[in-house]
GROMACS .gro file of C-alpha atoms in nm:
model
  433
    1UNK     CA    1   0.000   0.000   0.000
    2UNK     CA    2   0.151   0.338  -0.098
    3UNK     CA    3   0.160   0.636   0.140
    4UNK     CA    4  -0.118   0.830  -0.037
    5UNK     CA    5  -0.360   0.537  -0.025
    6UNK     CA    6  -0.265   0.474   0.338
    7UNK     CA    7  -0.342   0.836   0.429
    8UNK     CA    8  -0.673   0.814   0.248
    9UNK     CA    9  -0.763   0.499   0.438
   10UNK     CA   10  -0.678   0.664   0.769
   11UNK     CA   11  -0.897   0.960   0.684
   12UNK     CA   12  -1.192   0.734   0.606
   13UNK     CA   13  -1.151   0.552   0.935
   14UNK     CA   14  -1.134   0.879   1.125
   15UNK     CA   15  -1.448   1.011   0.958
   16UNK     CA   16  -1.633   0.689   1.023
   17UNK     CA   17  -1.530   0.697   1.388
   18UNK     CA   18  -1.659   1.052   1.429
   19UNK     CA   19  -1.985   0.971   1.251
   20UNK     CA   20  -2.044   0.667   1.468
   21UNK     CA   21  -2.012   0.859   1.796
   22UNK     CA   22  -2.353   0.982   1.907
   23UNK     CA   23  -2.514   1.099   2.226
   24UNK     CA   24  -2.864   0.979   2.295
   25UNK     CA   25  -3.105   0.964   2.593
   26UNK     CA   26  -3.181   0.601   2.511
   27UNK     CA   27  -3.081   0.479   2.862
   28UNK     CA   28  -3.046   0.662   3.189
   29UNK     CA   29  -2.880   1.001   3.165
   30UNK     CA   30  -2.717   0.952   2.826
   31UNK     CA   31  -2.550   0.700   2.595
   32UNK     CA   32  -2.224   0.731   2.407
   33UNK     CA   33  -2.155   0.487   2.125
   34UNK     CA   34  -1.841   0.423   1.925
   35UNK     CA   35  -1.640   0.152   1.763
   36UNK     CA   36  -1.497  -0.104   2.005
   37UNK     CA   37  -1.352   0.094   2.297
   38UNK     CA   38  -1.164   0.015   2.613
   39UNK     CA   39  -1.312   0.087   2.955
   40UNK     CA   40  -1.062   0.371   2.995
   41UNK     CA   41  -1.182   0.531   2.672
   42UNK     CA   42  -1.543   0.507   2.778
   43UNK     CA   43  -1.464   0.665   3.115
   44UNK     CA   44  -1.272   0.947   2.945
   45UNK     CA   45  -1.565   1.019   2.712
   46UNK     CA   46  -1.779   1.092   3.016
   47UNK     CA   47  -1.536   1.337   3.175
   48UNK     CA   48  -1.768   1.610   3.312
   49UNK     CA   49  -1.768   1.921   3.098
   50UNK     CA   50  -1.829   2.134   3.407
   51UNK     CA   51  -1.489   2.028   3.544
   52UNK     CA   52  -1.324   2.110   3.212
   53UNK     CA   53  -1.485   2.455   3.200
   54UNK     CA   54  -1.392   2.532   3.561
   55UNK     CA   55  -1.029   2.436   3.504
   56UNK     CA   56  -1.010   2.653   3.193
   57UNK     CA   57  -1.171   2.946   3.376
   58UNK     CA   58  -0.911   2.922   3.655
   59UNK     CA   59  -0.634   2.926   3.395
   60UNK     CA   60  -0.788   3.230   3.222
   61UNK     CA   61  -0.779   3.411   3.558
   62UNK     CA   62  -0.407   3.342   3.596
   63UNK     CA   63  -0.431   3.002   3.762
   64UNK     CA   64  -0.251   2.678   3.676
   65UNK     CA   65  -0.283   2.520   3.332
   66UNK     CA   66  -0.599   2.318   3.267
   67UNK     CA   67  -0.581   1.975   3.430
   68UNK     CA   68  -0.793   1.661   3.425
   69UNK     CA   69  -0.751   1.311   3.559
   70UNK     CA   70  -0.969   1.018   3.650
   71UNK     CA   71  -0.963   0.674   3.806
   72UNK     CA   72  -1.213   0.393   3.770
   73UNK     CA   73  -1.295   0.031   3.846
   74UNK     CA   74  -1.516  -0.211   3.658
   75UNK     CA   75  -1.763  -0.377   3.894
   76UNK     CA   76  -2.041  -0.634   3.912
   77UNK     CA   77  -2.279  -0.432   4.126
   78UNK     CA   78  -2.598  -0.631   4.059
   79UNK     CA   79  -2.459  -0.979   4.109
   80UNK     CA   80  -2.505  -1.071   3.743
   81UNK     CA   81  -2.161  -1.229   3.713
   82UNK     CA   82  -2.049  -0.959   3.469
   83UNK     CA   83  -1.860  -0.641   3.551
   84UNK     CA   84  -2.099  -0.425   3.352
   85UNK     CA   85  -2.056  -0.106   3.557
   86UNK     CA   86  -1.772   0.146   3.556
   87UNK     CA   87  -1.734   0.355   3.873
   88UNK     CA   88  -1.525   0.662   3.803
   89UNK     CA   89  -1.384   0.950   4.005
   90UNK     CA   90  -1.304   1.262   3.802
   91UNK     CA   91  -1.110   1.571   3.913
   92UNK     CA   92  -0.963   1.885   3.762
   93UNK     CA   93  -0.724   1.929   4.054
   94UNK     CA   94  -0.979   2.129   4.254
   95UNK     CA   95  -1.337   2.007   4.213
   96UNK     CA   96  -1.442   1.646   4.156
   97UNK     CA   97  -1.733   1.434   4.036
   98UNK     CA   98  -1.831   1.071   4.082
   99UNK     CA   99  -2.012   0.890   3.802
  100UNK     CA  100  -2.146   0.538   3.750
  101UNK     CA  101  -2.153   0.415   3.389
  102UNK     CA  102  -2.322   0.103   3.261
  103UNK     CA  103  -2.175  -0.079   2.965
  104UNK     CA  104  -2.371  -0.258   2.695
  105UNK     CA  105  -2.188  -0.385   2.387
  106UNK     CA  106  -1.996  -0.081   2.260
  107UNK     CA  107  -2.201   0.175   2.451
  108UNK     CA  108  -2.186   0.331   2.794
  109UNK     CA  109  -2.471   0.495   2.982
  110UNK     CA  110  -2.447   0.745   3.265
  111UNK     CA  111  -2.679   0.597   3.528
  112UNK     CA  112  -2.581   0.771   3.853
  113UNK     CA  113  -2.402   1.086   3.967
  114UNK     CA  114  -2.423   1.177   4.340
  115UNK     CA  115  -2.485   1.546   4.408
  116UNK     CA  116  -2.196   1.626   4.644
  117UNK     CA  117  -2.071   1.984   4.594
  118UNK     CA  118  -1.786   1.942   4.844
  119UNK     CA  119  -1.613   1.671   4.642
  120UNK     CA  120  -1.263   1.780   4.547
  121UNK     CA  121  -0.901   1.681   4.523
  122UNK     CA  122  -0.583   1.659   4.321
  123UNK     CA  123  -0.604   1.291   4.232
  124UNK     CA  124  -0.857   1.009   4.267
  125UNK     CA  125  -0.868   0.639   4.355
  126UNK     CA  126  -1.148   0.383   4.335
  127UNK     CA  127  -1.159   0.068   4.548
  128UNK     CA  128  -1.416  -0.212   4.562
  129UNK     CA  129  -1.454  -0.388   4.895
  130UNK     CA  130  -1.730  -0.603   5.045
  131UNK     CA  131  -1.786  -0.411   5.368
  132UNK     CA  132  -2.110  -0.566   5.490
  133UNK     CA  133  -2.043  -0.930   5.402
  134UNK     CA  134  -2.328  -0.965   5.151
  135UNK     CA  135  -2.101  -1.088   4.872
  136UNK     CA  136  -2.130  -0.768   4.668
  137UNK     CA  137  -1.875  -0.487   4.670
  138UNK     CA  138  -1.922  -0.148   4.825
  139UNK     CA  139  -1.745   0.146   4.664
  140UNK     CA  140  -1.472   0.357   4.823
  141UNK     CA  141  -1.377   0.662   4.617
  142UNK     CA  142  -1.093   0.876   4.749
  143UNK     CA  143  -0.962   1.217   4.649
  144UNK     CA  144  -0.620   1.345   4.756
  145UNK     CA  145  -0.533   1.686   4.896
  146UNK     CA  146  -0.224   1.890   4.813
  147UNK     CA  147  -0.065   1.756   5.133
  148UNK     CA  148  -0.114   1.396   5.027
  149UNK     CA  149  -0.404   1.301   5.255
  150UNK     CA  150  -0.696   1.111   5.105
  151UNK     CA  151  -1.061   1.187   5.178
  152UNK     CA  152  -1.254   0.859   5.161
  153UNK     CA  153  -1.617   0.852   5.042
  154UNK     CA  154  -1.797   0.519   5.098
  155UNK     CA  155  -2.105   0.422   4.897
  156UNK     CA  156  -2.346   0.131   4.856
  157UNK     CA  157  -2.514   0.061   4.524
  158UNK     CA  158  -2.892   0.044   4.566
  159UNK     CA  159  -2.963  -0.089   4.217
  160UNK     CA  160  -3.026   0.256   4.074
  161UNK     CA  161  -2.797   0.497   4.257
  162UNK     CA  162  -2.511   0.536   4.503
  163UNK     CA  163  -2.606   0.576   4.868
  164UNK     CA  164  -2.347   0.744   5.094
  165UNK     CA  165  -2.295   0.501   5.382
  166UNK     CA  166  -1.967   0.638   5.517
  167UNK     CA  167  -1.964   0.868   5.820
  168UNK     CA  168  -2.039   1.223   5.715
  169UNK     CA  169  -2.110   1.575   5.835
  170UNK     CA  170  -2.324   1.858   5.704
  171UNK     CA  171  -2.211   2.221   5.684
  172UNK     CA  172  -2.417   2.535   5.737
  173UNK     CA  173  -2.535   2.531   5.376
  174UNK     CA  174  -2.650   2.171   5.395
  175UNK     CA  175  -2.365   2.027   5.193
  176UNK     CA  176  -2.232   1.686   5.295
  177UNK     CA  177  -1.866   1.600   5.358
  178UNK     CA  178  -1.701   1.274   5.453
  179UNK     CA  179  -1.544   1.222   5.796
  180UNK     CA  180  -1.300   0.957   5.673
  181UNK     CA  181  -0.942   1.035   5.573
  182UNK     CA  182  -0.662   0.784   5.508
  183UNK     CA  183  -0.893   0.522   5.659
  184UNK     CA  184  -0.832   0.150   5.703
  185UNK     CA  185  -1.104  -0.113   5.688
  186UNK     CA  186  -1.074  -0.414   5.920
  187UNK     CA  187  -1.317  -0.654   6.087
  188UNK     CA  188  -1.213  -0.580   6.443
  189UNK     CA  189  -1.496  -0.763   6.619
  190UNK     CA  190  -1.502  -1.055   6.372
  191UNK     CA  191  -1.874  -1.016   6.295
  192UNK     CA  192  -1.826  -1.034   5.917
  193UNK     CA  193  -1.855  -0.657   5.867
  194UNK     CA  194  -1.558  -0.426   5.828
  195UNK     CA  195  -1.507  -0.135   6.064
  196UNK     CA  196  -1.366   0.191   5.926
  197UNK     CA  197  -1.067   0.318   6.123
  198UNK     CA  198  -0.959   0.681   6.098
  199UNK     CA  199  -0.596   0.743   6.199
  200UNK     CA  200  -0.521   1.026   6.443
  201UNK     CA  201  -0.421   1.368   6.321
  202UNK     CA  202  -0.058   1.372   6.425
  203UNK     CA  203   0.080   1.681   6.592
  204UNK     CA  204   0.390   1.862   6.474
  205UNK     CA  205   0.714   1.659   6.507
  206UNK     CA  206   0.858   1.887   6.773
  207UNK     CA  207   0.580   1.800   7.022
  208UNK     CA  208   0.535   1.432   6.945
  209UNK     CA  209   0.749   1.335   7.243
  210UNK     CA  210   0.479   1.454   7.484
  211UNK     CA  211   0.130   1.333   7.561
  212UNK     CA  212  -0.023   1.675   7.503
  213UNK     CA  213  -0.302   1.716   7.251
  214UNK     CA  214  -0.334   1.339   7.208
  215UNK     CA  215  -0.542   1.226   6.914
  216UNK     CA  216  -0.687   0.877   6.887
  217UNK     CA  217  -0.791   0.634   6.618
  218UNK     CA  218  -1.165   0.662   6.551
  219UNK     CA  219  -1.353   0.338   6.489
  220UNK     CA  220  -1.677   0.356   6.291
  221UNK     CA  221  -1.908   0.053   6.297
  222UNK     CA  222  -2.148  -0.044   6.022
  223UNK     CA  223  -2.497  -0.056   6.173
  224UNK     CA  224  -2.820  -0.066   5.972
  225UNK     CA  225  -2.633   0.021   5.654
  226UNK     CA  226  -2.459   0.331   5.795
  227UNK     CA  227  -2.120   0.388   5.955
  228UNK     CA  228  -2.136   0.555   6.297
  229UNK     CA  229  -1.869   0.623   6.559
  230UNK     CA  230  -1.834   0.324   6.791
  231UNK     CA  231  -1.518   0.387   6.995
  232UNK     CA  232  -1.167   0.531   6.992
  233UNK     CA  233  -0.835   0.351   7.020
  234UNK     CA  234  -0.501   0.463   7.155
  235UNK     CA  235  -0.329   0.245   6.897
  236UNK     CA  236  -0.422   0.042   6.589
  237UNK     CA  237  -0.192  -0.138   6.349
  238UNK     CA  238  -0.187  -0.434   6.113
  239UNK     CA  239   0.141  -0.620   6.069
  240UNK     CA  240   0.215  -0.861   5.783
  241UNK     CA  241   0.532  -1.069   5.741
  242UNK     CA  242   0.653  -0.985   5.392
  243UNK     CA  243   0.951  -1.145   5.219
  244UNK     CA  244   1.258  -0.920   5.189
  245UNK     CA  245   1.121  -0.674   5.447
  246UNK     CA  246   1.221  -0.637   5.811
  247UNK     CA  247   1.013  -0.869   6.032
  248UNK     CA  248   1.027  -0.612   6.316
  249UNK     CA  249   0.810  -0.301   6.320
  250UNK     CA  250   0.792  -0.047   6.602
  251UNK     CA  251   0.542   0.231   6.663
  252UNK     CA  252   0.511   0.500   6.928
  253UNK     CA  253   0.182   0.608   7.080
  254UNK     CA  254   0.066   0.822   7.370
  255UNK     CA  255  -0.206   0.797   7.633
  256UNK     CA  256  -0.364   1.061   7.854
  257UNK     CA  257  -0.394   0.860   8.174
  258UNK     CA  258  -0.140   0.632   8.338
  259UNK     CA  259  -0.351   0.542   8.642
  260UNK     CA  260  -0.583   0.299   8.461
  261UNK     CA  261  -0.542  -0.039   8.296
  262UNK     CA  262  -0.536  -0.073   7.918
  263UNK     CA  263  -0.634  -0.367   7.702
  264UNK     CA  264  -0.394  -0.484   7.433
  265UNK     CA  265  -0.591  -0.700   7.189
  266UNK     CA  266  -0.398  -0.907   6.934
  267UNK     CA  267  -0.605  -1.048   6.648
  268UNK     CA  268  -0.428  -1.338   6.478
  269UNK     CA  269  -0.484  -1.368   6.103
  270UNK     CA  270  -0.732  -1.190   5.882
  271UNK     CA  271  -1.107  -1.168   5.935
  272UNK     CA  272  -1.162  -1.500   5.756
  273UNK     CA  273  -0.927  -1.688   5.991
  274UNK     CA  274  -0.655  -1.725   5.729
  275UNK     CA  275  -0.290  -1.609   5.742
  276UNK     CA  276  -0.251  -1.674   6.114
  277UNK     CA  277   0.088  -1.632   6.279
  278UNK     CA  278   0.241  -1.924   6.470
  279UNK     CA  279   0.561  -1.753   6.588
  280UNK     CA  280   0.588  -1.389   6.696
  281UNK     CA  281   0.705  -1.163   6.977
  282UNK     CA  282   0.515  -0.852   7.086
  283UNK     CA  283   0.704  -0.609   7.308
  284UNK     CA  284   0.568  -0.306   7.494
  285UNK     CA  285   0.815  -0.052   7.634
  286UNK     CA  286   1.093  -0.307   7.618
  287UNK     CA  287   0.901  -0.585   7.795
  288UNK     CA  288   0.767  -0.895   7.615
  289UNK     CA  289   0.390  -0.911   7.656
  290UNK     CA  290   0.327  -1.193   7.404
  291UNK     CA  291   0.596  -1.456   7.352
  292UNK     CA  292   0.616  -1.717   7.072
  293UNK     CA  293   0.440  -1.993   7.266
  294UNK     CA  294   0.122  -1.783   7.286
  295UNK     CA  295   0.075  -1.797   6.907
  296UNK     CA  296  -0.044  -2.080   6.684
  297UNK     CA  297  -0.283  -2.169   6.406
  298UNK     CA  298  -0.561  -2.237   6.659
  299UNK     CA  299  -0.513  -1.903   6.841
  300UNK     CA  300  -0.751  -1.636   6.709
  301UNK     CA  301  -0.716  -1.366   6.975
  302UNK     CA  302  -0.492  -1.271   7.267
  303UNK     CA  303  -0.606  -1.020   7.532
  304UNK     CA  304  -0.356  -0.858   7.766
  305UNK     CA  305  -0.416  -0.605   8.046
  306UNK     CA  306  -0.127  -0.362   8.095
  307UNK     CA  307  -0.029  -0.035   8.257
  308UNK     CA  308   0.112   0.230   8.023
  309UNK     CA  309   0.339   0.532   8.034
  310UNK     CA  310   0.243   0.859   7.872
  311UNK     CA  311   0.468   0.778   7.574
  312UNK     CA  312   0.489   0.412   7.471
  313UNK     CA  313   0.665   0.197   7.213
  314UNK     CA  314   0.504  -0.116   7.072
  315UNK     CA  315   0.720  -0.358   6.871
  316UNK     CA  316   0.600  -0.659   6.674
  317UNK     CA  317   0.838  -0.924   6.541
  318UNK     CA  318   0.675  -1.169   6.302
  319UNK     CA  319   0.871  -1.491   6.256
  320UNK     CA  320   0.644  -1.728   6.063
  321UNK     CA  321   0.476  -1.798   5.835
  322UNK     CA  322   0.538  -1.560   5.543
  323UNK     CA  323   0.232  -1.338   5.491
  324UNK     CA  324   0.117  -1.412   5.843
  325UNK     CA  325  -0.086  -1.122   5.980
  326UNK     CA  326  -0.146  -0.967   6.322
  327UNK     CA  327  -0.370  -0.673   6.410
  328UNK     CA  328  -0.299  -0.497   6.741
  329UNK     CA  329  -0.539  -0.264   6.925
  330UNK     CA  330  -0.481  -0.069   7.245
  331UNK     CA  331  -0.767   0.093   7.437
  332UNK     CA  332  -0.866   0.167   7.798
  333UNK     CA  333  -0.986  -0.148   7.968
  334UNK     CA  334  -1.354  -0.189   7.877
  335UNK     CA  335  -1.616  -0.244   8.142
  336UNK     CA  336  -1.574  -0.600   8.262
  337UNK     CA  337  -1.311  -0.783   8.467
  338UNK     CA  338  -1.080  -0.545   8.653
  339UNK     CA  339  -0.796  -0.763   8.774
  340UNK     CA  340  -0.500  -0.662   8.988
  341UNK     CA  341  -0.217  -0.881   9.116
  342UNK     CA  342  -0.074  -0.842   9.467
  343UNK     CA  343  -0.092  -0.958   9.830
  344UNK     CA  344   0.226  -1.167   9.799
  345UNK     CA  345   0.287  -1.465  10.030
  346UNK     CA  346   0.652  -1.564  10.080
  347UNK     CA  347   0.704  -1.936  10.018
  348UNK     CA  348   1.084  -1.961  10.044
  349UNK     CA  349   1.410  -1.765  10.042
  350UNK     CA  350   1.749  -1.895   9.926
  351UNK     CA  351   2.085  -1.718   9.933
  352UNK     CA  352   2.225  -1.690   9.581
  353UNK     CA  353   2.543  -1.494   9.664
  354UNK     CA  354   2.678  -1.266   9.935
  355UNK     CA  355   2.425  -0.990   9.861
  356UNK     CA  356   2.169  -1.164   9.636
  357UNK     CA  357   1.877  -1.372   9.760
  358UNK     CA  358   1.607  -1.559   9.565
  359UNK     CA  359   1.256  -1.508   9.702
  360UNK     CA  360   0.966  -1.726   9.592
  361UNK     CA  361   0.608  -1.601   9.634
  362UNK     CA  362   0.251  -1.682   9.562
  363UNK     CA  363   0.021  -1.396   9.465
  364UNK     CA  364  -0.350  -1.319   9.461
  365UNK     CA  365  -0.561  -1.196   9.172
  366UNK     CA  366  -0.840  -0.960   9.274
  367UNK     CA  367  -1.125  -0.898   9.031
  368UNK     CA  368  -1.305  -0.573   9.112
  369UNK     CA  369  -1.559  -0.656   8.841
  370UNK     CA  370  -1.811  -0.602   8.712
  371UNK     CA  371  -1.760  -0.909   8.490
  372UNK     CA  372  -1.591  -1.243   8.549
  373UNK     CA  373  -1.268  -1.353   8.380
  374UNK     CA  374  -1.176  -1.697   8.252
  375UNK     CA  375  -0.833  -1.854   8.222
  376UNK     CA  376  -0.646  -1.572   8.399
  377UNK     CA  377  -0.265  -1.582   8.383
  378UNK     CA  378  -0.010  -1.311   8.456
  379UNK     CA  379   0.358  -1.235   8.402
  380UNK     CA  380   0.573  -0.998   8.605
  381UNK     CA  381   0.860  -0.766   8.512
  382UNK     CA  382   1.079  -0.546   8.731
  383UNK     CA  383   1.144  -0.174   8.698
  384UNK     CA  384   1.439  -0.187   8.939
  385UNK     CA  385   1.794  -0.302   8.860
  386UNK     CA  386   1.815  -0.437   9.217
  387UNK     CA  387   1.522  -0.674   9.155
  388UNK     CA  388   1.555  -0.941   8.886
  389UNK     CA  389   1.274  -1.172   8.779
  390UNK     CA  390   1.392  -1.535   8.778
  391UNK     CA  391   1.055  -1.700   8.710
  392UNK     CA  392   0.768  -1.464   8.645
  393UNK     CA  393   0.456  -1.650   8.528
  394UNK     CA  394   0.147  -1.727   8.736
  395UNK     CA  395  -0.178  -1.914   8.672
  396UNK     CA  396  -0.504  -1.825   8.847
  397UNK     CA  397  -0.776  -1.993   8.639
  398UNK     CA  398  -1.124  -1.839   8.647
  399UNK     CA  399  -1.170  -1.529   8.865
  400UNK     CA  400  -1.530  -1.422   8.910
  401UNK     CA  401  -1.645  -1.067   8.973
  402UNK     CA  402  -1.558  -0.968   9.330
  403UNK     CA  403  -1.344  -1.278   9.383
  404UNK     CA  404  -0.986  -1.309   9.511
  405UNK     CA  405  -0.798  -1.615   9.381
  406UNK     CA  406  -0.452  -1.736   9.490
  407UNK     CA  407  -0.214  -1.846   9.218
  408UNK     CA  408  -0.170  -2.220   9.170
  409UNK     CA  409   0.204  -2.173   9.117
  410UNK     CA  410   0.479  -1.933   9.227
  411UNK     CA  411   0.705  -1.661   9.094
  412UNK     CA  412   1.066  -1.596   9.196
  413UNK     CA  413   1.268  -1.275   9.214
  414UNK     CA  414   1.636  -1.220   9.288
  415UNK     CA  415   1.687  -0.922   9.519
  416UNK     CA  416   2.003  -0.727   9.599
  417UNK     CA  417   1.980  -0.703   9.978
  418UNK     CA  418   2.184  -0.382   9.980
  419UNK     CA  419   1.878  -0.210   9.828
  420UNK     CA  420   1.539  -0.222  10.002
  421UNK     CA  421   1.279  -0.425   9.811
  422UNK     CA  422   0.993  -0.213   9.680
  423UNK     CA  423   0.692  -0.420   9.564
  424UNK     CA  424   0.570  -0.133   9.346
  425UNK     CA  425   0.865  -0.202   9.115
  426UNK     CA  426   0.693  -0.524   9.009
  427UNK     CA  427   0.474  -0.463   8.701
  428UNK     CA  428   0.218  -0.726   8.612
  429UNK     CA  429   0.075  -0.806   8.270
  430UNK     CA  430  -0.257  -0.991   8.296
  431UNK     CA  431  -0.394  -1.228   8.030
  432UNK     CA  432  -0.759  -1.329   8.008
  433UNK     CA  433  -0.920  -1.570   7.765
   0.00000   0.00000   0.00000
């Protein structure tokens, strides 16, 4: 084929393509037809003209050059077995629009566009995730700010439109905005529905070494099809053992009160019970609170009661298997068993050296209630260099509300007799089933 004939052929194809593109109200809000197109081309054809005009107007007033970008996912929203919908997030760098397109052969129809004037961002992301456990995906569309934070908008498809199910607020003019930013989605209570977890707004680096202005993780629970605030956490993190990455991760967090007990909850594996860890070490402020023998494929959850400092460091070392997963939560001890260890009874004393003696004790667990606790165990650590823990684990069994139970075994410390023994230097970590 010579060049002239080739050019003529290209012109014919171009003309035919233009002639075949039509806009029609045949279905929903409009239909665009063309020769065989990719999903990306269909999404681009529906880029909102209002965003284009706004971007151009900003440029005409001396603003940045016109900008447009979009992200999308193909989805089976109706359970038909075919990903016939395209969910797209469009932005011009300032304002944004969300659109749902429905494909049919070589056409696309605009079938839904939520009216949310406060949508905006520099970039967009679309994620499909089954949040309510019904086997169909919900839609998470996120838009980034200039600082890199992502505002997360969560929707459920009703069959005809998108319903905002994420936590939201309303301004003075009645416009809706999302309350989620950089959120994680995890099934924290293992009920088959994913909670939405908002990370805290971190303070400036120069004041992060204090407990002032402490922000917490916000946990939103899905109830009756809507996310509402359930609780706050002092710490939340998911840890996964990845090949070629360090198996040890450490995080700092702060608490307001140091005179109350806190619950450290370790969830082993994902919400389906897969990817459980059978060898790990969890350390809090330099002390091991969960050693390797506490993990295994049959262990779903570990609960530990601890005392905290204002600033704390939590470290998780995952050892096996690869892609094993732990989720760790820290919160004030919920209403329920309130167990303290004390009232030591000396069983024996043995000289270890000229100044060191080994003392063996039993201890009592007191449950101030209001709930009972099953399978109570405890480990002790020392805050004094003059007091060393030789054997520090105790077993108490079940401790009902208001009960005092003596340990079935003993713990042993090694004390330097040149320094007075201070029982308050013994710090107990309590485990309940």
